Coordinates of N, CA, C and O in Angstrom, one line a residue:
X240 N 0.8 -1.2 0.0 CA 0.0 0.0 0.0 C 0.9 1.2 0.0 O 1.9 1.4 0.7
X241 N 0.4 2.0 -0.7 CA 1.5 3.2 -1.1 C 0.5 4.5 -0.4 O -0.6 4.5 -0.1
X242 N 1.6 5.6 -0.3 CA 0.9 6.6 0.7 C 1.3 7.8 -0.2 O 2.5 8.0 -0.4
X243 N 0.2 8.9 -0.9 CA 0.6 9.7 -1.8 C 1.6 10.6 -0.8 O 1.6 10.8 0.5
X244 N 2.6 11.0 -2.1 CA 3.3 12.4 -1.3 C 2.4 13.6 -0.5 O 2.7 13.8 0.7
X245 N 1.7 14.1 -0.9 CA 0.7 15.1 -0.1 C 0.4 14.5 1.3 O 0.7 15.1 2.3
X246 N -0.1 13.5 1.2 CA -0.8 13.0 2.4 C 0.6 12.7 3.4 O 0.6 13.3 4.4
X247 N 1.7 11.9 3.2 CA 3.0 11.8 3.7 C 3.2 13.3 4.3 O 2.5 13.7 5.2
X248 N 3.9 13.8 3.9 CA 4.1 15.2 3.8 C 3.4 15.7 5.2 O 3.9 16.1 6.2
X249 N 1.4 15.4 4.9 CA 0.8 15.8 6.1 C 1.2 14.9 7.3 O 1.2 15.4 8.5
X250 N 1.4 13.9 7.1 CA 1.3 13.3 8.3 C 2.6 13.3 8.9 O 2.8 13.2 10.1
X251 N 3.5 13.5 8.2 CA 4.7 13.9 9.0 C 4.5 15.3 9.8 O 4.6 15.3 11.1
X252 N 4.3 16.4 9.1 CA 4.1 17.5 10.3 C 2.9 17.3 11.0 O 2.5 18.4 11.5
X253 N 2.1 16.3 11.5 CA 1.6 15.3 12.3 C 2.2 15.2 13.4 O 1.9 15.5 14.5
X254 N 3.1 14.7 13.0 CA 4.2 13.7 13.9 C 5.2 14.6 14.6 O 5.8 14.4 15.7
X255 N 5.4 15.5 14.0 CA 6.0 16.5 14.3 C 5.3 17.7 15.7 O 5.8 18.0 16.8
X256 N 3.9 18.0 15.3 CA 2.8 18.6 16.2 C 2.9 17.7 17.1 O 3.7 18.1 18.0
X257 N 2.3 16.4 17.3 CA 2.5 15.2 18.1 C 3.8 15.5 19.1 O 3.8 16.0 20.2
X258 N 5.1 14.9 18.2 CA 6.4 15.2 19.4 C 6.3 15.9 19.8 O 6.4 15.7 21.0
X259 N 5.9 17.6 19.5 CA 6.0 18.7 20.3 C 4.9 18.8 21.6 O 5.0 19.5 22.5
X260 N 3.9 18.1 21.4 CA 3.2 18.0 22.2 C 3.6 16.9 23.5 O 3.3 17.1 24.7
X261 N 4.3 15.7 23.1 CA 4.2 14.8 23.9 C 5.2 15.4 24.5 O 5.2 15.2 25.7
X262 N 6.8 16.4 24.1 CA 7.9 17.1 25.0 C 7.4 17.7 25.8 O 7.7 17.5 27.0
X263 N 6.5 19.1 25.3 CA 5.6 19.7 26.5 C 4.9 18.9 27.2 O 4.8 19.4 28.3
X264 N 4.5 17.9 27.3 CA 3.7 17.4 28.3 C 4.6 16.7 29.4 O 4.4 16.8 30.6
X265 N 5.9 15.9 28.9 CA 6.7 15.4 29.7 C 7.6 16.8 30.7 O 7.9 16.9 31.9
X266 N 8.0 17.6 29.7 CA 8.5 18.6 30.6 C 7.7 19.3 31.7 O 8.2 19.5 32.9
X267 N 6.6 19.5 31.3 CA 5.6 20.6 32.3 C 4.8 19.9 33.1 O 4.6 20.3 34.3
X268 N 4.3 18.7 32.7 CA 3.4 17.6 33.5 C 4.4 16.6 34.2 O 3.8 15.9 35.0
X269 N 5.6 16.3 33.9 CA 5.7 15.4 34.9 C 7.3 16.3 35.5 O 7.4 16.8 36.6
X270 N 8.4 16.5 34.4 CA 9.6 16.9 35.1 C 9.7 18.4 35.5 O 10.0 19.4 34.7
X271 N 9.5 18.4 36.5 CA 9.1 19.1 38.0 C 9.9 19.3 38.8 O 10.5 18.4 39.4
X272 N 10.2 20.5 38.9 CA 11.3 20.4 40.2 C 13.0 19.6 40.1 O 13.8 19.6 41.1
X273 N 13.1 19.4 39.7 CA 14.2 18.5 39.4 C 15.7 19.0 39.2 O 16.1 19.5 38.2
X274 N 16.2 18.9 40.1 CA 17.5 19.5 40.8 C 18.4 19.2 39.5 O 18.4 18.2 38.9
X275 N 19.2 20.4 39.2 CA 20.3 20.0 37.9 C 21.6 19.6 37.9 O 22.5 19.9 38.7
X276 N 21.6 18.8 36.8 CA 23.0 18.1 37.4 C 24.2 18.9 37.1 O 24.1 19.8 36.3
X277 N 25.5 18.6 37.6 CA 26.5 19.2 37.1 C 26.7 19.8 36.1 O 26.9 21.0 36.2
X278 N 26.7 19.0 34.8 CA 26.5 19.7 33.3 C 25.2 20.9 32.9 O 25.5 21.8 32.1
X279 N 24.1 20.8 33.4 CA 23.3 21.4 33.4 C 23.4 22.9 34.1 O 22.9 23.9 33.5
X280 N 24.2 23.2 35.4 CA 24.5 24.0 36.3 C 25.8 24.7 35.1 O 26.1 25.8 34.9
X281 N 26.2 23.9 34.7 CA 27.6 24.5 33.5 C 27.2 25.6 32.5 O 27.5 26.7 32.3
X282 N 26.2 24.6 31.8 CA 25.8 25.1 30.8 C 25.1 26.8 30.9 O 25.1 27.8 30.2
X283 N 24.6 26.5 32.4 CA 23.6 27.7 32.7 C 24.4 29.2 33.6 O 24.0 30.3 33.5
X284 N 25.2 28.7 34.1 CA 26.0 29.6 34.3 C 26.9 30.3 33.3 O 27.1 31.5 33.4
X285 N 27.4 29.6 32.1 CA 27.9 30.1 30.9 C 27.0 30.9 30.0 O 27.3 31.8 29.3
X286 N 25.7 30.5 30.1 CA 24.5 31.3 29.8 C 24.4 32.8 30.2 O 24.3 33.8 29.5
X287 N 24.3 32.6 31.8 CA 24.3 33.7 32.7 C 25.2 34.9 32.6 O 24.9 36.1 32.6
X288 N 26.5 34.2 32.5 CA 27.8 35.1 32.3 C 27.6 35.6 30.6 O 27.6 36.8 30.4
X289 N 27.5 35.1 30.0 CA 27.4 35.5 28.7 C 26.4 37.0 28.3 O 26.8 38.0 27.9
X290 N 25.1 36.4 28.9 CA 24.0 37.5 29.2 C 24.5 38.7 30.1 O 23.9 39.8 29.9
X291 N 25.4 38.5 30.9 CA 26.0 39.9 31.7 C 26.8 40.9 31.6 O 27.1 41.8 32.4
X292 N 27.1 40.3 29.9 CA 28.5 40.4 29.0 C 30.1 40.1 29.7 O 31.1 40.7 29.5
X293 N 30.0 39.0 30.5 CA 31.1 38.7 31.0 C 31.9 37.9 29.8 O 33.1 38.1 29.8
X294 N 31.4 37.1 28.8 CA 32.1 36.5 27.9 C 31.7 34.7 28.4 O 30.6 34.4 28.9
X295 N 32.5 33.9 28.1 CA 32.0 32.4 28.0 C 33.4 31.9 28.8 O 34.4 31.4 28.5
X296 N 32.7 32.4 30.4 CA 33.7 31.9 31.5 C 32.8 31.5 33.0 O 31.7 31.9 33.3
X297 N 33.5 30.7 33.6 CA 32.7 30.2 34.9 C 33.0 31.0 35.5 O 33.7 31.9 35.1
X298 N 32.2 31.0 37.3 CA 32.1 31.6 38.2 C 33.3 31.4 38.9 O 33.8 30.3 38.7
X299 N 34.0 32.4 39.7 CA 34.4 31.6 40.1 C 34.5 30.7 41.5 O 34.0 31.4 42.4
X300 N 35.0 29.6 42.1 CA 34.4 28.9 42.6 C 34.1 29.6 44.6 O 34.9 30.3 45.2
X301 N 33.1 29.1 45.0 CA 32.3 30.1 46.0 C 33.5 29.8 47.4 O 34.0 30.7 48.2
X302 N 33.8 28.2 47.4 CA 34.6 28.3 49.0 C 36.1 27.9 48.4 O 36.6 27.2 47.5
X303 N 36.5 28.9 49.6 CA 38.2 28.8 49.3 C 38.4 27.2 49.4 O 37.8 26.5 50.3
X304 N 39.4 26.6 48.6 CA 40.0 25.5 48.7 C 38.8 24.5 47.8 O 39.2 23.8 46.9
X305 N 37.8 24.7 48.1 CA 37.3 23.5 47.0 C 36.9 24.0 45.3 O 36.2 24.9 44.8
X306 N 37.5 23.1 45.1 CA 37.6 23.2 43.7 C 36.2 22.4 42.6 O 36.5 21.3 42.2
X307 N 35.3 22.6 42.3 CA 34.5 21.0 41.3 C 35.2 21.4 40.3 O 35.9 22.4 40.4
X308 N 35.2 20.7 39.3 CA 36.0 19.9 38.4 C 35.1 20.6 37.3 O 33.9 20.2 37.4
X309 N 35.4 21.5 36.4 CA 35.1 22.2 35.2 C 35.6 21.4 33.8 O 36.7 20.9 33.5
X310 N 34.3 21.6 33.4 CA 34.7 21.0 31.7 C 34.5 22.1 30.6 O 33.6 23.0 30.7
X311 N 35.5 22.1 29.6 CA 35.8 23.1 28.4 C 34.0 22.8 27.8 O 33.5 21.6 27.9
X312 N 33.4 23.6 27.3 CA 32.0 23.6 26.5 C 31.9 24.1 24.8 O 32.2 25.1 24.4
X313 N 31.6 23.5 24.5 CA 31.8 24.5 22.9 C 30.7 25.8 23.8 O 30.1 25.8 24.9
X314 N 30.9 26.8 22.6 CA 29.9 27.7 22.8 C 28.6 28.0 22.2 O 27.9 29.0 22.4
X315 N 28.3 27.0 21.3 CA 27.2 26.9 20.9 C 26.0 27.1 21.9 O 25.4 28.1 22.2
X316 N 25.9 25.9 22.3 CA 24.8 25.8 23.4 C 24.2 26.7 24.6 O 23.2 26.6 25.3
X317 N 25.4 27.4 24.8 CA 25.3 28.2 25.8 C 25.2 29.9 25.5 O 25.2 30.8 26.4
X318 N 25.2 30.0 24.2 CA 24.5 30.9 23.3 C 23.3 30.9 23.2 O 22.5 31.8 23.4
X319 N 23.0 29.7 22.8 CA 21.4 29.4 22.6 C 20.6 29.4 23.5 O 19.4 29.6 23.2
X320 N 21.0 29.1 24.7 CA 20.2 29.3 26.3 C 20.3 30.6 26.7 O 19.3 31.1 27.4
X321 N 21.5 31.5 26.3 CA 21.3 33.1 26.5 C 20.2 33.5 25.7 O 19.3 34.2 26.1
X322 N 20.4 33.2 24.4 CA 19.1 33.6 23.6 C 17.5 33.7 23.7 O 16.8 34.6 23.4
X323 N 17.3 32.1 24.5 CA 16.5 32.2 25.1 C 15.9 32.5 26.4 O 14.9 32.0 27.0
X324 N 16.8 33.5 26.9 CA 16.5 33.7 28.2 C 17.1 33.4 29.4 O 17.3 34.2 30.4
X325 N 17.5 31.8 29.3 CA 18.0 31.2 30.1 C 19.5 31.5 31.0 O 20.3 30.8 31.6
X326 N 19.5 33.0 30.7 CA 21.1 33.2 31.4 C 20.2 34.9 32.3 O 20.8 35.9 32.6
X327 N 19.1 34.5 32.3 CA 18.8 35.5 33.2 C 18.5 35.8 34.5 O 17.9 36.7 35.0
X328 N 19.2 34.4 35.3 CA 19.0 34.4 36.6 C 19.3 33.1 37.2 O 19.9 32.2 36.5
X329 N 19.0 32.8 38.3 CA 19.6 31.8 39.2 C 18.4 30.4 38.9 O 17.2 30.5 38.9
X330 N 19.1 29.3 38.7 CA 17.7 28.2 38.5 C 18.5 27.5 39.6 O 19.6 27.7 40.1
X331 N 17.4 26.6 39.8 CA 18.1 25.2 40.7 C 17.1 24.1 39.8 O 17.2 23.0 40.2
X332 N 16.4 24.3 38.9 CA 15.5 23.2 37.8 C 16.3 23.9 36.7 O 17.3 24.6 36.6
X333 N 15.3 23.3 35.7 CA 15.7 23.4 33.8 C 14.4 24.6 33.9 O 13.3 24.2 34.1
X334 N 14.7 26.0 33.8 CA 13.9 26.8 33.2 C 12.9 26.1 32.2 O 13.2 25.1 31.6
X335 N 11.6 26.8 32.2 CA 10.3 26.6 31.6 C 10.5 27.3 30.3 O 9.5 27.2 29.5
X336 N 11.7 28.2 30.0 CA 11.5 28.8 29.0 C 12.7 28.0 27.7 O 12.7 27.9 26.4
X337 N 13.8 27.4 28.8 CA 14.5 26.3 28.1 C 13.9 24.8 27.4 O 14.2 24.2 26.4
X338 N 12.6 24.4 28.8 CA 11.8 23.2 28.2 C 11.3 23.7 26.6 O 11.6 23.4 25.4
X339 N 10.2 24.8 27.0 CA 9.8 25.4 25.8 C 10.6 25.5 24.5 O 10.1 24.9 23.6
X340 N 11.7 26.0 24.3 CA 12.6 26.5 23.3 C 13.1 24.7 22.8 O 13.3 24.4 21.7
X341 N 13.2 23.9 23.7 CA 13.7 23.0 23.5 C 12.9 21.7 22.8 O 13.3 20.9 22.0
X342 N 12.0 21.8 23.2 CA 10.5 21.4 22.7 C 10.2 21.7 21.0 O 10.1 20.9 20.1
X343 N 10.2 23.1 21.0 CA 9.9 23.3 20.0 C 11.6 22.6 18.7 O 11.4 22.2 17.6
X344 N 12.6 22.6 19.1 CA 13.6 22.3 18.4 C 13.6 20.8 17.8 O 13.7 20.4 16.7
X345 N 13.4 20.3 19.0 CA 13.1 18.4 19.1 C 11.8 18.2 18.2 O 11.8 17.2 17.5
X346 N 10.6 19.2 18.1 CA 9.6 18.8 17.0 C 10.0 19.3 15.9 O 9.5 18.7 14.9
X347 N 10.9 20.5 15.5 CA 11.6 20.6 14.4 C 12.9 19.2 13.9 O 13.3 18.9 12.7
X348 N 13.3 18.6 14.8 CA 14.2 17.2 14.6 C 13.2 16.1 13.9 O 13.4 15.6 12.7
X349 N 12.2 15.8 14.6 CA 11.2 14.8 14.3 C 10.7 15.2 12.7 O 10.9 14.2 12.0
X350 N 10.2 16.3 12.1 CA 9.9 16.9 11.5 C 11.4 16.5 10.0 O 11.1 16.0 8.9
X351 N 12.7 16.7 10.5 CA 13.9 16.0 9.9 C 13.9 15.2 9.8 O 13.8 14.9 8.6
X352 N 13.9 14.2 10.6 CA 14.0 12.9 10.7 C 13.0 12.1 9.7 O 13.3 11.1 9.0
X353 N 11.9 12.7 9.7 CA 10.9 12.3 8.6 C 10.9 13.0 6.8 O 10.2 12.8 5.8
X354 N 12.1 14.0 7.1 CA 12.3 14.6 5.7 C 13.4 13.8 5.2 O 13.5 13.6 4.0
X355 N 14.3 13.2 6.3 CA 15.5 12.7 5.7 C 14.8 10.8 5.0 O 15.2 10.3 3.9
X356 N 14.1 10.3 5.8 CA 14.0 9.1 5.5 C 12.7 9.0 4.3 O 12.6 7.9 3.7
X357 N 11.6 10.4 3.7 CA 10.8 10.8 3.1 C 12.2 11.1 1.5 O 11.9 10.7 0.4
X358 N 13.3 11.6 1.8 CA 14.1 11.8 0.6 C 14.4 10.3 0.2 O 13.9 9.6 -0.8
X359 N 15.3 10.0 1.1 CA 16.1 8.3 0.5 C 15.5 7.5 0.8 O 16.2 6.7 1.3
X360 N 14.0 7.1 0.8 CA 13.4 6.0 1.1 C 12.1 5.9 0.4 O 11.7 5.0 -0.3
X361 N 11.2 7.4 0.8 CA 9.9 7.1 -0.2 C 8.9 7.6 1.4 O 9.1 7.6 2.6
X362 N 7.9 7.8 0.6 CA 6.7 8.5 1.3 C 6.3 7.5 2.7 O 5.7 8.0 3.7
X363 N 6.5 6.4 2.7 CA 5.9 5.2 4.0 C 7.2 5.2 4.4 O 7.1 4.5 5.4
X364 N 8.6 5.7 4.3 CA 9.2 5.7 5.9 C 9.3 6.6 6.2 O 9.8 6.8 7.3
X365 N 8.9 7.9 5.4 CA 9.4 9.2 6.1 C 8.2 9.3 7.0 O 8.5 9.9 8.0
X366 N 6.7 8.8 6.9 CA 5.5 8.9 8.0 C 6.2 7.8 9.1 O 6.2 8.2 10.3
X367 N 6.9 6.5 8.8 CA 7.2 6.0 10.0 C 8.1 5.9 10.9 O 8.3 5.2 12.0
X368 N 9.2 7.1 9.9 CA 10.4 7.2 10.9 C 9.9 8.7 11.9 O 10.2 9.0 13.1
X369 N 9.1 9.6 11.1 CA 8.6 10.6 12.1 C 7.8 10.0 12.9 O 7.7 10.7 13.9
X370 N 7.1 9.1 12.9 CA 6.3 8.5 13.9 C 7.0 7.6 15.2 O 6.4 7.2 16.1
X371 N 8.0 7.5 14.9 CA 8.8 6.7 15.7 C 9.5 8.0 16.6 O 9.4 8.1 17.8
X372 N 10.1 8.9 15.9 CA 11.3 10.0 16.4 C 10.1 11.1 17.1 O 10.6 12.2 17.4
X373 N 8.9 10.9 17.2 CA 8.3 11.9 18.2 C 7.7 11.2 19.5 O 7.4 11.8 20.5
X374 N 7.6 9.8 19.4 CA 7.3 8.8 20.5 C 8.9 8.6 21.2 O 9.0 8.5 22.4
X375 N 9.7 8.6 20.5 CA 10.6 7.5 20.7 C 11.3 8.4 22.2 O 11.4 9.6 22.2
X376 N 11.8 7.6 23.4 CA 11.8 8.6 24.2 C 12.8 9.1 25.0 O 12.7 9.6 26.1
X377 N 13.8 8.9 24.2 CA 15.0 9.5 24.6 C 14.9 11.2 24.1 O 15.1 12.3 24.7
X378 N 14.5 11.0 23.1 CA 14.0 12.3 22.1 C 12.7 12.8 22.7 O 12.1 13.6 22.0
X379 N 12.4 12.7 23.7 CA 11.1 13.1 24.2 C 11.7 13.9 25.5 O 11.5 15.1 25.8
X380 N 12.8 12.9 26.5 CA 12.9 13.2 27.5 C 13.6 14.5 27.7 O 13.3 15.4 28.5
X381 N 14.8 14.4 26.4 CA 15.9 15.4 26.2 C 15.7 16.3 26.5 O 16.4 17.0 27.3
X382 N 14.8 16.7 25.9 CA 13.9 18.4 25.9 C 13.9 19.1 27.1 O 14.1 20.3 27.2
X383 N 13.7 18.3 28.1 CA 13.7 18.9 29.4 C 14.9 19.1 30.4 O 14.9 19.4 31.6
X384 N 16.1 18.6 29.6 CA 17.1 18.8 30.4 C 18.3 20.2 29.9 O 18.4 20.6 28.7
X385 N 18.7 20.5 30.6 CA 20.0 21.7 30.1 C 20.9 21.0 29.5 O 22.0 21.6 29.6
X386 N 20.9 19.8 28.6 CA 22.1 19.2 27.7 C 22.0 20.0 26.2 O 21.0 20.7 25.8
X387 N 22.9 19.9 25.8 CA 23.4 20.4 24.4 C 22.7 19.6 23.3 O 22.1 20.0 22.3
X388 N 22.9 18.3 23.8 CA 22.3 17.4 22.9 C 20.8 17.5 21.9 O 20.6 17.0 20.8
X389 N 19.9 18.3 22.8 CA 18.6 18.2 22.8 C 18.9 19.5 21.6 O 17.9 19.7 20.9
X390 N 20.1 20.3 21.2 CA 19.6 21.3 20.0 C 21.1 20.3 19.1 O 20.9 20.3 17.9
X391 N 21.8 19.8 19.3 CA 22.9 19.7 18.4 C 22.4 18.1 17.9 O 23.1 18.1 16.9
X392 N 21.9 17.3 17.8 CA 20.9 16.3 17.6 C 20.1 16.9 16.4 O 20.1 16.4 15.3
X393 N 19.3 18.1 16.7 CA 18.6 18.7 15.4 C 19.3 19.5 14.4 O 18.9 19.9 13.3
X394 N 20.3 19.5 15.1 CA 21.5 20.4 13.7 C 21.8 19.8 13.0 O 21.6 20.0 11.8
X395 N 22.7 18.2 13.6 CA 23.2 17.2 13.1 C 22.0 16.6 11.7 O 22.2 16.4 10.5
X396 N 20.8 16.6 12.7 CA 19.6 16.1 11.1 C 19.7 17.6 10.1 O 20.1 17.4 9.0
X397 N 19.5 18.5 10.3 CA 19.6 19.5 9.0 C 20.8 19.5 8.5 O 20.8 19.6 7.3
X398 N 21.9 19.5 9.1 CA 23.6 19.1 8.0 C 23.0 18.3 7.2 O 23.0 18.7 6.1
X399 N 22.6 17.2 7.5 CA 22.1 16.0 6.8 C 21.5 16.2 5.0 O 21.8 15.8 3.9
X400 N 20.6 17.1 6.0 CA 19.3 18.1 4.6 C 20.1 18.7 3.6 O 19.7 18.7 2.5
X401 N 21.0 19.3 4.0 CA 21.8 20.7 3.5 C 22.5 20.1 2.4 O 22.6 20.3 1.2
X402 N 23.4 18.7 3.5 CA 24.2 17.5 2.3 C 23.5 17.2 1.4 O 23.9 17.5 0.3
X403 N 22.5 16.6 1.7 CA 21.8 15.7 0.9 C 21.5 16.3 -0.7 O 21.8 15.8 -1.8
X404 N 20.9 17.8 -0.3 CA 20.5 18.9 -1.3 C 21.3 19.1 -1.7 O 21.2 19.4 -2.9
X405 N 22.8 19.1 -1.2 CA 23.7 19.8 -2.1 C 24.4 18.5 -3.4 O 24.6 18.5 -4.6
X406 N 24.5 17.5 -2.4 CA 25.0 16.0 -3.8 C 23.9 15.6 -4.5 O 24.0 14.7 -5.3
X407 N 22.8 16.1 -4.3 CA 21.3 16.0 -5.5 C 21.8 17.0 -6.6 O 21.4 16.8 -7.7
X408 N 22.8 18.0 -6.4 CA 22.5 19.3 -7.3 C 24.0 19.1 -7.8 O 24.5 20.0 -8.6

């Protein structure tokens, strides 16, 4: 059974509405409160300083003699969390404005994910690999945390697009 291109097409930005819905609902309905982990505290502080115009540097550390253990960051991510807001103050959770922002990126991934498998495969996997990549729930959970992953995951799929379009041409 074959699935016209039109109809494909719709049901992928389906699947796409769909993920973004089911990330908002995991983020706001269930992860709550939820204390951030080391990387997360990284990312958001680099945020913060960025927004202050300090530049893309840590704090530095509050009690004499102890030291936590700092990791080098690209600067991508921690641009994109200033962008959104996210370096405008003190969290001890994942900002509601980073779930949001992050939500919406991950249903733009899903939305890829079904353009990439819709190119080299045909109208029935691009509806079932977006159908899979807005359920699937690592890609669901991501959204709600301060990792990088959750925007460089959707980049990684549009490189994809960009290639793809450019060795078609």
């Amino acid at each position: 059974m074959s699935i016209d291109p039109t109809r494909a097409q719709r049901l992928i930005v389906a699947a796409a509405v769909v993920g973004l819905a089911l990330r908002l609902a995991f983020g706001f309905g269930y992860w709550q409160h939820r204390l951030l982990t080391h990387d997360e505290g990284e990312y958001l502080t680099l945020a913060k300083n960025l927004t202050l115009g300090k530049g893309f540097v840590y704090d530095a550390p509050e009690a004499e003699g102890v030291s936590a253990q700092q990791f080098g960051r690209a600067p991508g991510y921690p641009f994109f969390l200033a962008l959104v807001g996210a370096g405008r103050g003190e969290f001890d959770a994942t900002p509601a404005r980073v779930k949001l922002a992050q939500s919406i990126v991950g249903s733009l991934g899903v939305w890829l994910i079904g353009l990439i498998a819709y190119r080299s495969t045909g109208p029935r996997a691009g509806v079932a690999a977006a159908a899979i990549g807005a359920v699937y729930p690592p890609l669901v959970w991501i959204c709600s945390y301060v990792f990088s992953e959750a925007l460089y995951s959707t980049l990684a799929l549009a490189s994809v697009v960009v290639m793809n379009r450019a060795l078609d041409r």
